[in-house]
Short mmCIF file of C-alpha atoms in Angstrom, two decimals:
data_model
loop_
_atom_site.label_atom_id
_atom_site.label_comp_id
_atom_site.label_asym_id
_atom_site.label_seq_id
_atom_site.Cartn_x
_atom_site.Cartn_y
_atom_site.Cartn_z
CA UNK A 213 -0.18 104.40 -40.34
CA UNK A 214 -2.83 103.79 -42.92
CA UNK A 215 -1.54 101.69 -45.79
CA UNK A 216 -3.41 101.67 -48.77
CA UNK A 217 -3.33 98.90 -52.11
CA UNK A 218 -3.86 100.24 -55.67
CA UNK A 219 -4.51 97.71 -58.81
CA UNK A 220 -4.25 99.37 -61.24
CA UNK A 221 -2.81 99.26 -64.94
CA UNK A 222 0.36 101.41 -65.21
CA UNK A 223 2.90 103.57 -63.18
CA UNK A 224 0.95 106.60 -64.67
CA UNK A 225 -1.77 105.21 -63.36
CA UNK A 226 -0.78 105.04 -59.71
CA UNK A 227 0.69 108.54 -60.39
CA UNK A 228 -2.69 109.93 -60.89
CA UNK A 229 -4.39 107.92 -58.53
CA UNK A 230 -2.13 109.11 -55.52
CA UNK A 231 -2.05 112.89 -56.39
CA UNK A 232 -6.23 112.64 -56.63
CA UNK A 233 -6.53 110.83 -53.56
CA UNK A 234 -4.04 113.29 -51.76
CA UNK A 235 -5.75 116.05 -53.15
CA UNK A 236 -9.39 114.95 -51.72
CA UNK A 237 -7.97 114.32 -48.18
CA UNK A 238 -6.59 117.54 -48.48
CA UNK A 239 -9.62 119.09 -49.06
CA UNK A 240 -12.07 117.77 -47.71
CA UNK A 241 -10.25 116.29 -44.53
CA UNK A 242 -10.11 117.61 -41.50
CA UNK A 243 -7.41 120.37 -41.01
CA UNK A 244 -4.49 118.20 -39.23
CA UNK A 245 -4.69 115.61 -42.01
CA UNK A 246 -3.60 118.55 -44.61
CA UNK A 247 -0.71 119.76 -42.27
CA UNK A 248 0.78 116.31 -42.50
CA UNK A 249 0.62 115.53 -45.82
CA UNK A 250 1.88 119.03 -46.45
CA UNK A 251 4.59 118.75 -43.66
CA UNK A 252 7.75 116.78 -43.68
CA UNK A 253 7.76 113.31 -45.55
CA UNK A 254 8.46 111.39 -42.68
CA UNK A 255 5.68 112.46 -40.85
CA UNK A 256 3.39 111.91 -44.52
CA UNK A 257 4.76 109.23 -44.88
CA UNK A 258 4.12 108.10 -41.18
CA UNK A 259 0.73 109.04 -41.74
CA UNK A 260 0.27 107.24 -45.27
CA UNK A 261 1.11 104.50 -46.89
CA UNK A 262 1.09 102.95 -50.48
CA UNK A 263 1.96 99.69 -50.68
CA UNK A 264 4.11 97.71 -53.37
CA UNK A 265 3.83 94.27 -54.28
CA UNK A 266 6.58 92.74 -53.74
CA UNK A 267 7.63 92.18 -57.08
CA UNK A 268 9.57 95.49 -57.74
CA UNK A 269 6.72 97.88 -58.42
CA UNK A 270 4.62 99.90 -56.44
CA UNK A 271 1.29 99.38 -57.46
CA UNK A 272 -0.57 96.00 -57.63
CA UNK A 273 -0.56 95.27 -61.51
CA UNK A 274 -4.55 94.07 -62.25
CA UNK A 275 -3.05 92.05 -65.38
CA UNK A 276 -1.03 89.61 -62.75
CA UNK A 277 -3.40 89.21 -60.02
CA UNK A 278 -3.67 85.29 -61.02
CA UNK A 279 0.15 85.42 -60.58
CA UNK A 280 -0.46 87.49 -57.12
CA UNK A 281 -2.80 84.52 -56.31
CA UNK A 282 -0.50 81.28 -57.02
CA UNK A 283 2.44 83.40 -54.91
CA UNK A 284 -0.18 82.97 -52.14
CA UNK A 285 -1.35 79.76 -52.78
CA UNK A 286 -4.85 81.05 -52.83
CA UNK A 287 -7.87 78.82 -54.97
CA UNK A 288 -10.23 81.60 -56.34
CA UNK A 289 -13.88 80.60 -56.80
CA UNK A 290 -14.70 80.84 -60.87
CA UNK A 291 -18.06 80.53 -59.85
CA UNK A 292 -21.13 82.99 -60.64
CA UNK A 293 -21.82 85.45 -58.34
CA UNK A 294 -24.91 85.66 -56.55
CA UNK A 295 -26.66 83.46 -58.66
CA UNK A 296 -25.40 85.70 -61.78
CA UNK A 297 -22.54 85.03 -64.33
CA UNK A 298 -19.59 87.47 -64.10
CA UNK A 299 -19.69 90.34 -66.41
CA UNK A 300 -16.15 91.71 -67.50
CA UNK A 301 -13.54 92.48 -65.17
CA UNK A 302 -15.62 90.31 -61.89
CA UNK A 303 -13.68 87.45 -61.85
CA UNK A 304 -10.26 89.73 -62.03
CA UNK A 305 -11.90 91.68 -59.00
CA UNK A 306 -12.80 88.77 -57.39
CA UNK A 307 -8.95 88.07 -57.37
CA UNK A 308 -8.11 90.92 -56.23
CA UNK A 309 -9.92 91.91 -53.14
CA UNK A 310 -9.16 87.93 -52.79
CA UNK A 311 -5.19 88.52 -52.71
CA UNK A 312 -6.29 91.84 -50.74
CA UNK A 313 -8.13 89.74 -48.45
CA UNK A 314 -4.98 87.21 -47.52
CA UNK A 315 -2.71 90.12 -46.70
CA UNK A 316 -5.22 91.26 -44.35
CA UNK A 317 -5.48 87.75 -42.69
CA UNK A 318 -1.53 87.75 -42.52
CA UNK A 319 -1.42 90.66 -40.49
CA UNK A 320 -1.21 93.80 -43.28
CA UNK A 321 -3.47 96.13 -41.47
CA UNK A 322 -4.88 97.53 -45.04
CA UNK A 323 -6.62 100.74 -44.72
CA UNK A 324 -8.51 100.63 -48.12
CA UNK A 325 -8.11 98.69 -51.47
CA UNK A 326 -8.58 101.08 -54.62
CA UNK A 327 -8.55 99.57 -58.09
CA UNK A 328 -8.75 101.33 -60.83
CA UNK A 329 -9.06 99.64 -64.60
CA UNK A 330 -9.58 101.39 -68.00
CA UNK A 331 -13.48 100.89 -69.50
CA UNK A 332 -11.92 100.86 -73.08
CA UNK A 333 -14.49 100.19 -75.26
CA UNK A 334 -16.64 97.97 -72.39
CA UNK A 335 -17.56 100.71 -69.78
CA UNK A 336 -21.00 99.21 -69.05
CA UNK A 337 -19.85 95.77 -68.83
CA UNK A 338 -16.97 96.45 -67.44
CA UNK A 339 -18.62 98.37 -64.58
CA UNK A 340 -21.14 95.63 -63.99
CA UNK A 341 -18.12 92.98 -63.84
CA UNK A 342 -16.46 95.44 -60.49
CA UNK A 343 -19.83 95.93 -59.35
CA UNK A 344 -20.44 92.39 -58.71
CA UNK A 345 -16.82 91.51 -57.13
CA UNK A 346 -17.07 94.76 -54.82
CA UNK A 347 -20.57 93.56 -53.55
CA UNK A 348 -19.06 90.29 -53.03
CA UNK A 349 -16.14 90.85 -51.28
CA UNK A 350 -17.14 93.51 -48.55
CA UNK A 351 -18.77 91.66 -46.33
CA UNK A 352 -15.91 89.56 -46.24
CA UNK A 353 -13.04 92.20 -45.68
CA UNK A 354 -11.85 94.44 -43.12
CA UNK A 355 -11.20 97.21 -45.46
CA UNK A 356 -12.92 99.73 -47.81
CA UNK A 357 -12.91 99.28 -51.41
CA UNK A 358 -12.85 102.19 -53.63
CA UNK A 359 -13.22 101.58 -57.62
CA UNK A 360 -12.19 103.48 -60.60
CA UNK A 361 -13.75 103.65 -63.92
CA UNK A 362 -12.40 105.61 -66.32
CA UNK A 363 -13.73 106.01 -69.18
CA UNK A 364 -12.50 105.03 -72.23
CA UNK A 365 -9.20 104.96 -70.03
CA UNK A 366 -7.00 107.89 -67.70
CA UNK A 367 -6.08 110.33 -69.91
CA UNK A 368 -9.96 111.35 -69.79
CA UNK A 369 -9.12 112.31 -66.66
CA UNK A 370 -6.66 114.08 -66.75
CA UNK A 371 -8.36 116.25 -70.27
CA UNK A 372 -10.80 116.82 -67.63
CA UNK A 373 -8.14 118.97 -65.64
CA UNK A 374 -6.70 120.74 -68.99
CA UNK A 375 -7.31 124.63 -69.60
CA UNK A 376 -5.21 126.74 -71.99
CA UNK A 377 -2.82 128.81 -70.62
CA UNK A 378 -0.74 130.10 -73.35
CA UNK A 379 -1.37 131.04 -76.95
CA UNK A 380 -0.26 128.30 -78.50
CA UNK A 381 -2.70 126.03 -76.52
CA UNK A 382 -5.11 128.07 -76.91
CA UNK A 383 -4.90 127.09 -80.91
CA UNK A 384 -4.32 123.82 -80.27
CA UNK A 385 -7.55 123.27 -78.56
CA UNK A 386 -9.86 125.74 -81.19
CA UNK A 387 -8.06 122.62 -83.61
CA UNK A 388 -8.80 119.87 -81.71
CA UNK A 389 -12.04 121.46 -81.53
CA UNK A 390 -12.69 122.10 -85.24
CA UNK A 391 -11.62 118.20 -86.16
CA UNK A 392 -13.55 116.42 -83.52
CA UNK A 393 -16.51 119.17 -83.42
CA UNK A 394 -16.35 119.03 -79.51
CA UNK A 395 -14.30 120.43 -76.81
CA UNK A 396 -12.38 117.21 -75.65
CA UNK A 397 -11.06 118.49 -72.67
CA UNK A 398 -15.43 119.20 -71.33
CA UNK A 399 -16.11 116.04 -73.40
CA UNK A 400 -13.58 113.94 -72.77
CA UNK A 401 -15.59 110.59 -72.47
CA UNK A 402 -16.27 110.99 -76.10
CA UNK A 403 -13.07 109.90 -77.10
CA UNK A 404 -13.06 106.48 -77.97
CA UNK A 405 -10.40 105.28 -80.43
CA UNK A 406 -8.03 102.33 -79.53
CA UNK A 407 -5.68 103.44 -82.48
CA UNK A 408 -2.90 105.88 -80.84
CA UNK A 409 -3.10 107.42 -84.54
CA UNK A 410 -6.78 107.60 -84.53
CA UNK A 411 -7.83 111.59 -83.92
CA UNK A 412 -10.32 110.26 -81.35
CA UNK A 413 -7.84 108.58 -79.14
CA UNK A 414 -7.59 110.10 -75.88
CA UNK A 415 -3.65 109.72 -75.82
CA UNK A 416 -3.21 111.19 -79.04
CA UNK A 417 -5.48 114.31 -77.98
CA UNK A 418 -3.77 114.87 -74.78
CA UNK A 419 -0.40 114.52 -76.17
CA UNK A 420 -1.12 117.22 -78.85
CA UNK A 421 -2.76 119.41 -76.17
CA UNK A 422 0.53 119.25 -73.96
CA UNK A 423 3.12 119.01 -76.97
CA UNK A 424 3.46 115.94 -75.35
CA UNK A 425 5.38 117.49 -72.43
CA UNK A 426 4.82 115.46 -69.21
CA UNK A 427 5.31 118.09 -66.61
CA UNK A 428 2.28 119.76 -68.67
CA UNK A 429 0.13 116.71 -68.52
CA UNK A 430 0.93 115.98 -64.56
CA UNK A 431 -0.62 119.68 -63.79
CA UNK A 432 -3.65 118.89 -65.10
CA UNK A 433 -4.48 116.59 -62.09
CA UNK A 434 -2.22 117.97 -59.68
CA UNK A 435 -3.29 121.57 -60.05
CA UNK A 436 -6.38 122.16 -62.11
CA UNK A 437 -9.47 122.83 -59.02
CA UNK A 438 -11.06 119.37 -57.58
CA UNK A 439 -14.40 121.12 -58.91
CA UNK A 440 -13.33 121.27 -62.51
CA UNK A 441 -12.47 118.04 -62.42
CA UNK A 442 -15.54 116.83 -60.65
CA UNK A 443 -17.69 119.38 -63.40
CA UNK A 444 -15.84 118.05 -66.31
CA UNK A 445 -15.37 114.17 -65.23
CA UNK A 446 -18.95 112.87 -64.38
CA UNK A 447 -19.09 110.99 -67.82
CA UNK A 448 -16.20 109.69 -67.52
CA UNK A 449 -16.26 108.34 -63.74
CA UNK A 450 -13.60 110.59 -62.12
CA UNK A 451 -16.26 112.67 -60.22
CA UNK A 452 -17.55 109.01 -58.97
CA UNK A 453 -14.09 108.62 -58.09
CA UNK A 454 -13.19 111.48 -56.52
CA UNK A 455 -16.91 111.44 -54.43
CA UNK A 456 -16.55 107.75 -53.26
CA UNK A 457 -12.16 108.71 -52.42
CA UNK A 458 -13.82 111.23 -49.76
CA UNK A 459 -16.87 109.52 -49.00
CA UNK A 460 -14.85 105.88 -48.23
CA UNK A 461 -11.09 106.93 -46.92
CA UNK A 462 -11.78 110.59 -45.09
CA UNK A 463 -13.38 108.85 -42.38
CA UNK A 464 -11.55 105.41 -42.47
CA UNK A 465 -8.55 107.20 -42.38
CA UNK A 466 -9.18 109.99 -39.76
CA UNK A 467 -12.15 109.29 -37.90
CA UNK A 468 -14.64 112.46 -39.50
CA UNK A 469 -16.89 113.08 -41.69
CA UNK A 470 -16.13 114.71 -45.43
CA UNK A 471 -16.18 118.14 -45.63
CA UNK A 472 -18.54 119.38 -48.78
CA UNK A 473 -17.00 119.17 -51.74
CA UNK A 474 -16.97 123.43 -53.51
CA UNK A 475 -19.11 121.48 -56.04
CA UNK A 476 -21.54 121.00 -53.78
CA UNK A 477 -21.50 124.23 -51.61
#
């Protein structure tokens, strides 16, 4: 069984997170890895496994990894790292792959580590900040480590996945259009207002593209084509994500290489 840990933000996030990193091994796995996490659940579930933390939820929460590191009694280094101050986000990572790290030594055979935080308003910083804890810590781990940038935050990626399919979508995205003079759904890492109310906000856009139905917004990454996704989402670091998700766990996780992604056929 390979168990995988997400930080991450949200339950939505994990959501996306797991149906995106299904979806690649699907693809671009080898054959038998698709007939089992298309088979039964036991034998998915046999075959894959995303761990909780202990704490009632099932996904690591990146806001409580100090918490995560006093429940293990673990002293994390607030030092610079390699001779560099820590941008945003490295000391949090450093905490992480730390807590990561101590499961590991405990006996958790951890497959891969995938954290995924929001870039906000900070995406360069931000992304400098993981950079430097994900350097750090691999040499010191037994398991891959797979980041996530999105950027401003998720619901960029999943606009990325969104095409009308009815005529009343249709008109909500020529609006959409018309007010913020750019298709968000191809542009989606343009949107960059904090303020839900704000008509740049990537919540607010998505939830008027979906009439703020959820089922709607959940097809967007569970059935809108890995290569629209990876087309739309290179500004806003999903194709990253979804690139490094086969290029890191395919072959941790079954032993072969990644098939090409249809982008890249």
């Amino acid at each position: 069984m390979a168990k995988l840990l997400v930080f991450c933000e949200s339950p939505a996030d994990l959501e996306t997170i797991q149906a995106l990193v299904e979806r690649v091994l699907r693809e671009q796995g080898p054959d038998w890895v698709r007939e089992l996490l298309d088979g039964p659940p036991e034998a998915a579930q046999a075959f894959l496994e995303w761990m909780p933390d202990g704490e009632g939820r099932s996904y690591f929460d990146i806001h409580k990894v100090s918490d995560y590191a006093l429940r293990h009694k673990l002293r994390v280094d607030q030092g610079h790292f390699a001779g560099q101050p820590g941008e945003a986000g490295a000391l949090m990572g450093r905490t992480a792959f730390r807590v990561a790290r101590e499961f590991a030594l405990r006996g958790t055979e951890l497959a891969a580590v995938i954290l995924v935080w929001d870039m906000d308003d900070q995406g360069q910083d931000r992304r400098k900040g993981l950079a430097q804890a994900s350097t750090e810590a691999r040499p010191l781990v037994s398991f891959e480590i797979v980041l996530g940038c999105p950027d401003p935050m998720r619901e960029a990626w999943v606009l990325a996945g969104f095409e009308p399919e009815t005529e009343a979508e249709q008109a909500r995205l020529a609006d959409l259009r018309q007010e913020l003079g750019f298709n968000p759904c191809e542009e989606a890492h343009r949107l960059d207002a904090k303020d839900e109310q704000a008509k740049r906000n990537p919540k607010r856009v998505l939830k008027k593209l979906t009439d703020d139905e959820r089922d709607r917004a959940v097809r967007c990454w569970t059935e809108a084509p890995l290569v629209r996704l990876r087309a739309r989402g290179g500004p806003s670091g999903l194709a990253v994500f979804l690139d490094e998700s086969a290029r890191t766990l395919i072959p941790r996780l079954s032993g072969a290489p990644p098939k090409p992604s249809p982008a890249q056929d």
